[in-house]
PDB file of C-alpha atoms in Angstrom:
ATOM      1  CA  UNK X   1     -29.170 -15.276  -8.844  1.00 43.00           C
ATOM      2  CA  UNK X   2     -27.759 -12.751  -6.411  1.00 56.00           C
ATOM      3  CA  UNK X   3     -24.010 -11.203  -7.457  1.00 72.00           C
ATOM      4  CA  UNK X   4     -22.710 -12.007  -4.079  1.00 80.00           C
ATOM      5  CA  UNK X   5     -23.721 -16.063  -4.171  1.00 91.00           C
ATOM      6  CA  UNK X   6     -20.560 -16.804  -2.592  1.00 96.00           C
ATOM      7  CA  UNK X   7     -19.542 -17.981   0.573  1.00 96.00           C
ATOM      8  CA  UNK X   8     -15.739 -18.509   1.418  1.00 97.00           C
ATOM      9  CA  UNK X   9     -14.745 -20.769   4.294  1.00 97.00           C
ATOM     10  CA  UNK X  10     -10.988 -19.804   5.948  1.00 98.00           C
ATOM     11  CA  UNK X  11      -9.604 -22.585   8.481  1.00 96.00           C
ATOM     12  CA  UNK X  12      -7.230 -21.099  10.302  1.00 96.00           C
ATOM     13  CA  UNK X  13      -4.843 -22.853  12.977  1.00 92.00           C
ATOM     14  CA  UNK X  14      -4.107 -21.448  16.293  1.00 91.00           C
ATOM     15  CA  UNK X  15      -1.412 -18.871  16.184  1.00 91.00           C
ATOM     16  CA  UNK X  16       1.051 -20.716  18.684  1.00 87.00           C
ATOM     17  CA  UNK X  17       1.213 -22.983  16.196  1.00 85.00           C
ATOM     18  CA  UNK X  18       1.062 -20.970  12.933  1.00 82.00           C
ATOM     19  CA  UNK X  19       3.636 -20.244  10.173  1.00 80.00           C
ATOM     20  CA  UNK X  20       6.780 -21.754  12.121  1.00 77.00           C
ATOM     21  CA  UNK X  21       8.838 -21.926   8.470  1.00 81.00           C
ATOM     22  CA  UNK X  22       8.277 -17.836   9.133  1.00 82.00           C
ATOM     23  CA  UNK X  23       9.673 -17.703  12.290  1.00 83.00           C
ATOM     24  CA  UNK X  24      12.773 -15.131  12.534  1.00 76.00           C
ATOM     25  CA  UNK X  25      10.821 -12.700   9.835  1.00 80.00           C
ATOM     26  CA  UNK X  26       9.852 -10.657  13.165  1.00 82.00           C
ATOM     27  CA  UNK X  27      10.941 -10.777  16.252  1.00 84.00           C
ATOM     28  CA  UNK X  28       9.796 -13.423  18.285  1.00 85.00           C
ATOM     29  CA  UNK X  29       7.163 -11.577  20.530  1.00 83.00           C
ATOM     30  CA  UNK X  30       5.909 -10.614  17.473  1.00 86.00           C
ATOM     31  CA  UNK X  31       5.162 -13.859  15.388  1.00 90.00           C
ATOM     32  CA  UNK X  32       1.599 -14.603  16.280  1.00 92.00           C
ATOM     33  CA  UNK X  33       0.909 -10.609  15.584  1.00 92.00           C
ATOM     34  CA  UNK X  34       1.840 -11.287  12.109  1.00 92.00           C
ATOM     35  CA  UNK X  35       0.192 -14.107  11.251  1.00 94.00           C
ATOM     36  CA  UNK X  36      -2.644 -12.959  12.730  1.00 96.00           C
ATOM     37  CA  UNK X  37      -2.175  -9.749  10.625  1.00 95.00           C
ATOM     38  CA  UNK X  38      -2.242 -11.996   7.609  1.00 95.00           C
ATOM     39  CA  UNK X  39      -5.517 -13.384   8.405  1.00 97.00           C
ATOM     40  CA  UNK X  40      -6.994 -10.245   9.339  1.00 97.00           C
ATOM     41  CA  UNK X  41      -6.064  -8.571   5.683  1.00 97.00           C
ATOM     42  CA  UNK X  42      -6.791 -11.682   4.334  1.00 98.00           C
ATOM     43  CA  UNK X  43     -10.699 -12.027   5.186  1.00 98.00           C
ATOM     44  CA  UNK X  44     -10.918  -7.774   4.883  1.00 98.00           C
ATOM     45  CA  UNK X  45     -10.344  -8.706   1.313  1.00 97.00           C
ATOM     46  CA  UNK X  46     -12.358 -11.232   0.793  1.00 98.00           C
ATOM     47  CA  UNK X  47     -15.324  -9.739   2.977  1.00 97.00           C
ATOM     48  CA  UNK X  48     -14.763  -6.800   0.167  1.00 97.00           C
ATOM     49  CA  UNK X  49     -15.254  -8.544  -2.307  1.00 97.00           C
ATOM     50  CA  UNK X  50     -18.302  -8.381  -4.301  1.00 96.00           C
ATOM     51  CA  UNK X  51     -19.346 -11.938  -5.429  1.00 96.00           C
ATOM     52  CA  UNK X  52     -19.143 -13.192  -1.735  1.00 97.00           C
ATOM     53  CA  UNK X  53     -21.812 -13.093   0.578  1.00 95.00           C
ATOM     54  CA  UNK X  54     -20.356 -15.031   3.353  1.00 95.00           C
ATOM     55  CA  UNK X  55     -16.975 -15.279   5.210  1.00 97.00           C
ATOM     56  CA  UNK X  56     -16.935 -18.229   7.409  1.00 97.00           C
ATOM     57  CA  UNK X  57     -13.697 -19.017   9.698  1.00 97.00           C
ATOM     58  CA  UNK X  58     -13.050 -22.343  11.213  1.00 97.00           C
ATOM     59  CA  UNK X  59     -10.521 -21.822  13.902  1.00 97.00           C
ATOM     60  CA  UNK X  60     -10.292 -22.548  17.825  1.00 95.00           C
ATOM     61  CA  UNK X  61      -7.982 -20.022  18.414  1.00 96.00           C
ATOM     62  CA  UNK X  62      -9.915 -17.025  20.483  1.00 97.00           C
ATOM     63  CA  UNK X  63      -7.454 -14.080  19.606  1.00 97.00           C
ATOM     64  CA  UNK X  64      -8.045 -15.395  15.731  1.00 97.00           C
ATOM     65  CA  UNK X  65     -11.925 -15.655  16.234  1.00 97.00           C
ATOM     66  CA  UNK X  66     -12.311 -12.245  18.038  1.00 98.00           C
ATOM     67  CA  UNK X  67     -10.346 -10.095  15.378  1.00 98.00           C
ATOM     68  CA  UNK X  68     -11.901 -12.161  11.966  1.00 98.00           C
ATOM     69  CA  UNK X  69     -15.103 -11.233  13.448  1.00 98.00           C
ATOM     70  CA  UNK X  70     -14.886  -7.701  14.017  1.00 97.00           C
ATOM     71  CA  UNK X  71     -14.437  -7.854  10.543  1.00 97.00           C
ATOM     72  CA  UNK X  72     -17.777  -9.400   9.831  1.00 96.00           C
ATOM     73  CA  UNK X  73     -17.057 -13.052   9.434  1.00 97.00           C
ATOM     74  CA  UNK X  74     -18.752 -16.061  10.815  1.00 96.00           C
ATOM     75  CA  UNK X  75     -16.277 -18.223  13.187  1.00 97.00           C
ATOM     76  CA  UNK X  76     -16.648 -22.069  13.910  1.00 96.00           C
ATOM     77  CA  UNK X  77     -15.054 -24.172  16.121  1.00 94.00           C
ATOM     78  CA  UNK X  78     -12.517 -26.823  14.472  1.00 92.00           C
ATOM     79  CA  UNK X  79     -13.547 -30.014  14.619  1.00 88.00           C
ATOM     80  CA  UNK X  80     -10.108 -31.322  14.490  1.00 89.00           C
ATOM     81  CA  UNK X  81      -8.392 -33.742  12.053  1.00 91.00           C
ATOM     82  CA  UNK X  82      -6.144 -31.267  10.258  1.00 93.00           C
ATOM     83  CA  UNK X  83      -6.651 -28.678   7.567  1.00 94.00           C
ATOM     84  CA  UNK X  84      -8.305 -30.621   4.894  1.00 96.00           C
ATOM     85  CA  UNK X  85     -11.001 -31.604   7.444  1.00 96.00           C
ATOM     86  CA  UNK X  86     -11.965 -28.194   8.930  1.00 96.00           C
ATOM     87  CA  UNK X  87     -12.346 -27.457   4.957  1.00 96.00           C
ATOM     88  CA  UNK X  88     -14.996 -29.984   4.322  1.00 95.00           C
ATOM     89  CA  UNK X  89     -16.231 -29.227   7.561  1.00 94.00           C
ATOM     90  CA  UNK X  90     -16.817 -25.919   7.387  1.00 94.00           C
ATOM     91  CA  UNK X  91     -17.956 -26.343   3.213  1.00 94.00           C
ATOM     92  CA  UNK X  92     -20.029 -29.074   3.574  1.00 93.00           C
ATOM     93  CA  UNK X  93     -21.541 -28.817   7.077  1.00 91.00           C
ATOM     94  CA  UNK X  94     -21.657 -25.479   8.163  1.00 91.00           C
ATOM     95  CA  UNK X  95     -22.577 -23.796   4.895  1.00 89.00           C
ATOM     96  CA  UNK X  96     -24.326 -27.321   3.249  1.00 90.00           C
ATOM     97  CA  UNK X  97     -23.958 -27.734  -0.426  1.00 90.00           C
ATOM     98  CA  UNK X  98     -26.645 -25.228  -1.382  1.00 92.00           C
ATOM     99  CA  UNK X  99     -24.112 -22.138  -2.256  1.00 92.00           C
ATOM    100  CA  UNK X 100     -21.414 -22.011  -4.405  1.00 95.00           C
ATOM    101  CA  UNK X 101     -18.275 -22.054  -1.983  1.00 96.00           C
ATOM    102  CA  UNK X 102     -14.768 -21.320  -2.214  1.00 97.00           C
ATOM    103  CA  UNK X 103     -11.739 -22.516  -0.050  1.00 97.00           C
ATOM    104  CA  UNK X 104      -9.231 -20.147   0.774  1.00 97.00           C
ATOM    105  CA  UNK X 105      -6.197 -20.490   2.213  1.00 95.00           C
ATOM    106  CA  UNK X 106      -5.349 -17.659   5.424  1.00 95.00           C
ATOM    107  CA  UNK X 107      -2.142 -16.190   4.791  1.00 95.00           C
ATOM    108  CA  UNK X 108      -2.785 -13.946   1.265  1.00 97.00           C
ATOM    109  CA  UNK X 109      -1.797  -9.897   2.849  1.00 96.00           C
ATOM    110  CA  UNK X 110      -1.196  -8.968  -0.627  1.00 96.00           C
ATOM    111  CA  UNK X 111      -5.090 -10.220  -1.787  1.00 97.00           C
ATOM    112  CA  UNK X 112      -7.034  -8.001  -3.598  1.00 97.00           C
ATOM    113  CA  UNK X 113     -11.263  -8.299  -3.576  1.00 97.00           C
ATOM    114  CA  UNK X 114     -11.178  -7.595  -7.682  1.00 97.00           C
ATOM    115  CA  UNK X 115      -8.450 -10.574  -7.814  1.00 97.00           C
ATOM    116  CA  UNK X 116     -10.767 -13.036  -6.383  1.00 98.00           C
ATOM    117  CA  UNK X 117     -13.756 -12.178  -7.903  1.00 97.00           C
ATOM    118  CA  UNK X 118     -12.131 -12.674 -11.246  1.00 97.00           C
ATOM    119  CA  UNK X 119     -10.715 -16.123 -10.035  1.00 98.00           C
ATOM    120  CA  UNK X 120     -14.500 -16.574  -8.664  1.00 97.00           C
ATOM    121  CA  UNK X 121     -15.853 -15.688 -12.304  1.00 96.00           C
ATOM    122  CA  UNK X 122     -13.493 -18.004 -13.681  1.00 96.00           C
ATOM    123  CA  UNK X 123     -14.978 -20.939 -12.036  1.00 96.00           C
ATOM    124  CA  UNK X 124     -18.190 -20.678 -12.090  1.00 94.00           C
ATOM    125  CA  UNK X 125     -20.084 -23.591 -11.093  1.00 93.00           C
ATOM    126  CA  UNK X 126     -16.920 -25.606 -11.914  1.00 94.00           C
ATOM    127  CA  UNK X 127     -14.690 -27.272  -9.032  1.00 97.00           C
ATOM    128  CA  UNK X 128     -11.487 -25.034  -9.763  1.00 98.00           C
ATOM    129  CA  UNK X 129      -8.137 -24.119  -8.555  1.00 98.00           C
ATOM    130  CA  UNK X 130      -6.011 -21.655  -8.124  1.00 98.00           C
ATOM    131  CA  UNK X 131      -2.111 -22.567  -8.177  1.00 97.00           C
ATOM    132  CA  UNK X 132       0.047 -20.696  -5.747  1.00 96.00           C
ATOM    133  CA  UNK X 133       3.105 -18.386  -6.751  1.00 95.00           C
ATOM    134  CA  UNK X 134       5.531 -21.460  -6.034  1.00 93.00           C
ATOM    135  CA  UNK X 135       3.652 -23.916  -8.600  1.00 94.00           C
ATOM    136  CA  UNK X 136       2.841 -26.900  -6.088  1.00 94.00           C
ATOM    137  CA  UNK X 137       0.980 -25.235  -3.591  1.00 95.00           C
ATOM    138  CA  UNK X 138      -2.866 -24.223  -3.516  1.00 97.00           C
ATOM    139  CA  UNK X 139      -4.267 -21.283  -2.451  1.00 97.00           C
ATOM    140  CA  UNK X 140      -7.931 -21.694  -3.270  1.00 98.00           C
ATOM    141  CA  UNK X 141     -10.217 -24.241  -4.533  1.00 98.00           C
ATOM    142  CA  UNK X 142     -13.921 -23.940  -5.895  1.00 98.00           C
ATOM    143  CA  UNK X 143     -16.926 -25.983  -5.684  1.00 97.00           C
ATOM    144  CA  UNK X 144     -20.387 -25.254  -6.979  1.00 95.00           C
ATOM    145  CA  UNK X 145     -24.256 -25.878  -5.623  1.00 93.00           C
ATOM    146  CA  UNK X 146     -24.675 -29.565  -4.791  1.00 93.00           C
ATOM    147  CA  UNK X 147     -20.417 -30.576  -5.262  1.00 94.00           C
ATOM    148  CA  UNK X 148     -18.671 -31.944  -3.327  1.00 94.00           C
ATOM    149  CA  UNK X 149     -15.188 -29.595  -2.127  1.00 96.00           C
ATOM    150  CA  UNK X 150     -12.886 -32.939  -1.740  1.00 96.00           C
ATOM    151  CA  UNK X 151      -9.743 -30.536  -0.616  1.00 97.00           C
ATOM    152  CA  UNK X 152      -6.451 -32.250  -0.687  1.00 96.00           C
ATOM    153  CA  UNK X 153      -4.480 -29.121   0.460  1.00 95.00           C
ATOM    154  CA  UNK X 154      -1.065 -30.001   1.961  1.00 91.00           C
ATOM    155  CA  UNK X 155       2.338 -30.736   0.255  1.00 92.00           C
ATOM    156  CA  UNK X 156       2.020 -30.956  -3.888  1.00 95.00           C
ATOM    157  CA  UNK X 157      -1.690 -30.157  -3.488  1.00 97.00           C
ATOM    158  CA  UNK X 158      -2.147 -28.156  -7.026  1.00 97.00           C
ATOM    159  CA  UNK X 159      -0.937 -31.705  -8.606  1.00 98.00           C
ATOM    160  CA  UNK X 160      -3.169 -33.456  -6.213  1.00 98.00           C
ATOM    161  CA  UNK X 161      -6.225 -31.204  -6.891  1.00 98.00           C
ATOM    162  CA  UNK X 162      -5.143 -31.966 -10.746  1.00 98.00           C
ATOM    163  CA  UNK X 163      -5.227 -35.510 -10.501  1.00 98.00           C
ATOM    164  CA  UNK X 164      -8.809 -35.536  -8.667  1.00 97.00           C
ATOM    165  CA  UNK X 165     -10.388 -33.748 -11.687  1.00 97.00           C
ATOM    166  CA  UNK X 166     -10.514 -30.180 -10.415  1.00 98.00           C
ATOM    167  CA  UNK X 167      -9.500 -27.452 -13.535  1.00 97.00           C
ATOM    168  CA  UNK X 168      -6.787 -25.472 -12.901  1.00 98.00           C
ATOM    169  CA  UNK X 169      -8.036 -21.762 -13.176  1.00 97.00           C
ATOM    170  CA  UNK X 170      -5.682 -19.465 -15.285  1.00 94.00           C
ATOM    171  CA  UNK X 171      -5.768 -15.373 -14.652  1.00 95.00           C
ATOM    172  CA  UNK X 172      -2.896 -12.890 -13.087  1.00 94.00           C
ATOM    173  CA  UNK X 173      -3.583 -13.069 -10.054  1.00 97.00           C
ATOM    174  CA  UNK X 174      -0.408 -11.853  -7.615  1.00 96.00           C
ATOM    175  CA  UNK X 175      -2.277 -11.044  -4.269  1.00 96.00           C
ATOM    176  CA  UNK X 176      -4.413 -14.172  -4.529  1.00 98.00           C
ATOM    177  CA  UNK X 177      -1.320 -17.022  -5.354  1.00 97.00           C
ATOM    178  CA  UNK X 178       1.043 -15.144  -3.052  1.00 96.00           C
ATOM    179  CA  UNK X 179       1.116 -17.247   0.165  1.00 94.00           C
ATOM    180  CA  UNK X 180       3.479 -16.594   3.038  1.00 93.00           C
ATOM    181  CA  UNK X 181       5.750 -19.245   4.053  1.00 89.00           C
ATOM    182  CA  UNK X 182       8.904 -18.047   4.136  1.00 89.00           C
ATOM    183  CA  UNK X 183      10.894 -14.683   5.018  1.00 88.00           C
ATOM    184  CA  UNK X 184      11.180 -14.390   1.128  1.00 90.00           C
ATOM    185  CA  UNK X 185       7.348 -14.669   0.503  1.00 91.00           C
ATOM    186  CA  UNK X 186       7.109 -12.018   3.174  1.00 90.00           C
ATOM    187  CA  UNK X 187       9.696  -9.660   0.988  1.00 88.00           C
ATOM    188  CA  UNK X 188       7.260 -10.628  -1.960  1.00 91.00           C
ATOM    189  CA  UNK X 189       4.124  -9.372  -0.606  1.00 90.00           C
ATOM    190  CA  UNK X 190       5.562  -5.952   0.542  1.00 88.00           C
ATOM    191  CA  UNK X 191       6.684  -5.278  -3.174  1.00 89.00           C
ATOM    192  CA  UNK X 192       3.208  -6.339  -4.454  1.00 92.00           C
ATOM    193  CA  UNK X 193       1.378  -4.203  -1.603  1.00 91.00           C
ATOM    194  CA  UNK X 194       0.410  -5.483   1.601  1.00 92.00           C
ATOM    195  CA  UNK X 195      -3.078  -4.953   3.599  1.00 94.00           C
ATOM    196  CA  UNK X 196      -3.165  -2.656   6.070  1.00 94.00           C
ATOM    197  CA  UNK X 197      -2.780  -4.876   9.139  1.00 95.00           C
ATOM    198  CA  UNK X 198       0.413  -6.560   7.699  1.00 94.00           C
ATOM    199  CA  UNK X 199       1.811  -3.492   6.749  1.00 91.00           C
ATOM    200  CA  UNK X 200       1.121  -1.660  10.148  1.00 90.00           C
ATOM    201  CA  UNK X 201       2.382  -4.030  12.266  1.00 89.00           C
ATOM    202  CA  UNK X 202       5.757  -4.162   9.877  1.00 86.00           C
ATOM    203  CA  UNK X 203       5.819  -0.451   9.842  1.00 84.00           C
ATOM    204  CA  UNK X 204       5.944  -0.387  13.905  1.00 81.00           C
ATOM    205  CA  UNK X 205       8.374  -2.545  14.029  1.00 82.00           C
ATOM    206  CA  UNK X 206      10.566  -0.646  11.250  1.00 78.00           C
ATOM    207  CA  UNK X 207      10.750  -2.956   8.730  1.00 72.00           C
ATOM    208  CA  UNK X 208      11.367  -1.729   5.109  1.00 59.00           C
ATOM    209  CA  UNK X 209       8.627  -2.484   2.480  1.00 62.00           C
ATOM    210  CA  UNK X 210       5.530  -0.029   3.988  1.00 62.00           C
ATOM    211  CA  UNK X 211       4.722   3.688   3.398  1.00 45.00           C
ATOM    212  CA  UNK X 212       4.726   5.849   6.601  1.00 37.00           C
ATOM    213  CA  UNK X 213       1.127   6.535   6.031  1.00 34.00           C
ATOM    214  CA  UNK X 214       0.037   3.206   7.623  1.00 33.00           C
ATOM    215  CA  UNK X 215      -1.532   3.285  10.597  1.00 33.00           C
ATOM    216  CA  UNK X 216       1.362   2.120  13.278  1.00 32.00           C
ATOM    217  CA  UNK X 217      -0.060  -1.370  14.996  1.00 37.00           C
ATOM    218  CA  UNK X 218      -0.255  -1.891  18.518  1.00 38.00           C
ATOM    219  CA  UNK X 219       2.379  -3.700  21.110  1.00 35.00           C
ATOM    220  CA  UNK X 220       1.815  -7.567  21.241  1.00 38.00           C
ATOM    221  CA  UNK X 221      -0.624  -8.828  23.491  1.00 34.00           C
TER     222      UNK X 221
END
């Protein structure tokens, strides 16, 4: 059995539409820069880290699809039918049920590649999840060769994920259950340390929370 026997499927939504309970963090020409920030430091980590073999990105956005794969990741089209279908979608028909696969949510800047492979040790060959930093959310959710994913991300998805049989997976874990919702889960993720393309893009714009050493990120397209 090869180390890196994972593959991780990402949906992400198109930015027009993304993170609107974050708008007002940045300034408005700004918004979809962020969030695609987000996803770009989210899939560097997970691309870096060592028990995945395969990033795979369901999104119809192009700006989205260009950027995740410069970094090396697969993109698919969304199929439509909301988050929980591009999931099984891109778990069950795009990567088939013959890898161990892992569901991750796009919006972790603060992720760390060590953090997930220790959640990814954790479950094993189990169907397991990871709580988020708020307790009702879900930020990731395993399934292993031959399983079925059976996501049921969305509001009070940990206790939904609970209640389908799925085993709560227990580790400290910061990066990987910090999501960004808010303004306050952005504050969060800058005191925890966030990737490079979140903090750039905060550090051009002059925001507190990044070292001057980042790399300043370009204007908005």
């Amino acid at each position: 059995m090869s180390a890196a026997d994972w593959t991780a499927v990402v949906p992400v939504k198109r930015l027009s539409a993304a993170k609107s309970r974050l708008r007002g963090a940045v300034p408005a020409a700004w918004h979809e820069e962020l969030a695609l920030a987000m996803v770009r430091d989210t899939v560097t980590a997970i691309a870096g880290c060592e028990q995945v073999g395969d990033v795979v990105v369901v999104t119809d956005d192009p700006a989205v699809a260009a950027a995740v794969a410069a970094l090396g990741a697969r993109v698919v089209g969304d199929v439509g039918g909301g988050l929980n279908e591009a999931f099984r979608f891109g778990t069950e028909v795009v990567v088939g049920t013959h890898r161990r696969r892992v569901a991750l949510a796009g919006d972790l800047p603060a992720l760390r590649p060590d953090e997930l492979g220790a959640a990814l040790l954790a479950a094993g060959d189990t169907r397991g999840f990871v709580v988020d930093a708020a307790g009702s959310g879900t930020v990731l959710l395993t399934v292993g060769r031959g399983g079925a994913l059976d996501p049921r991300f969305g509001t009070g998805s940990a206790a939904a994920h609970a209640g389908s049989g799925a085993t709560a997976l227990a580790g400290d874990w910061p990066g990987l259950r910090q999501d960004v919702d808010t303004a306050a889960d952005l504050r969060t993720v800058l005191e925890l340390g966030a990737g490079d393309h979140t903090c750039a893009l905060l550090h051009d714009l002059g925001l507190s929370g990044c070292g001057s050493s980042r790399v300043p990120a370009g204007p908005p397209r």
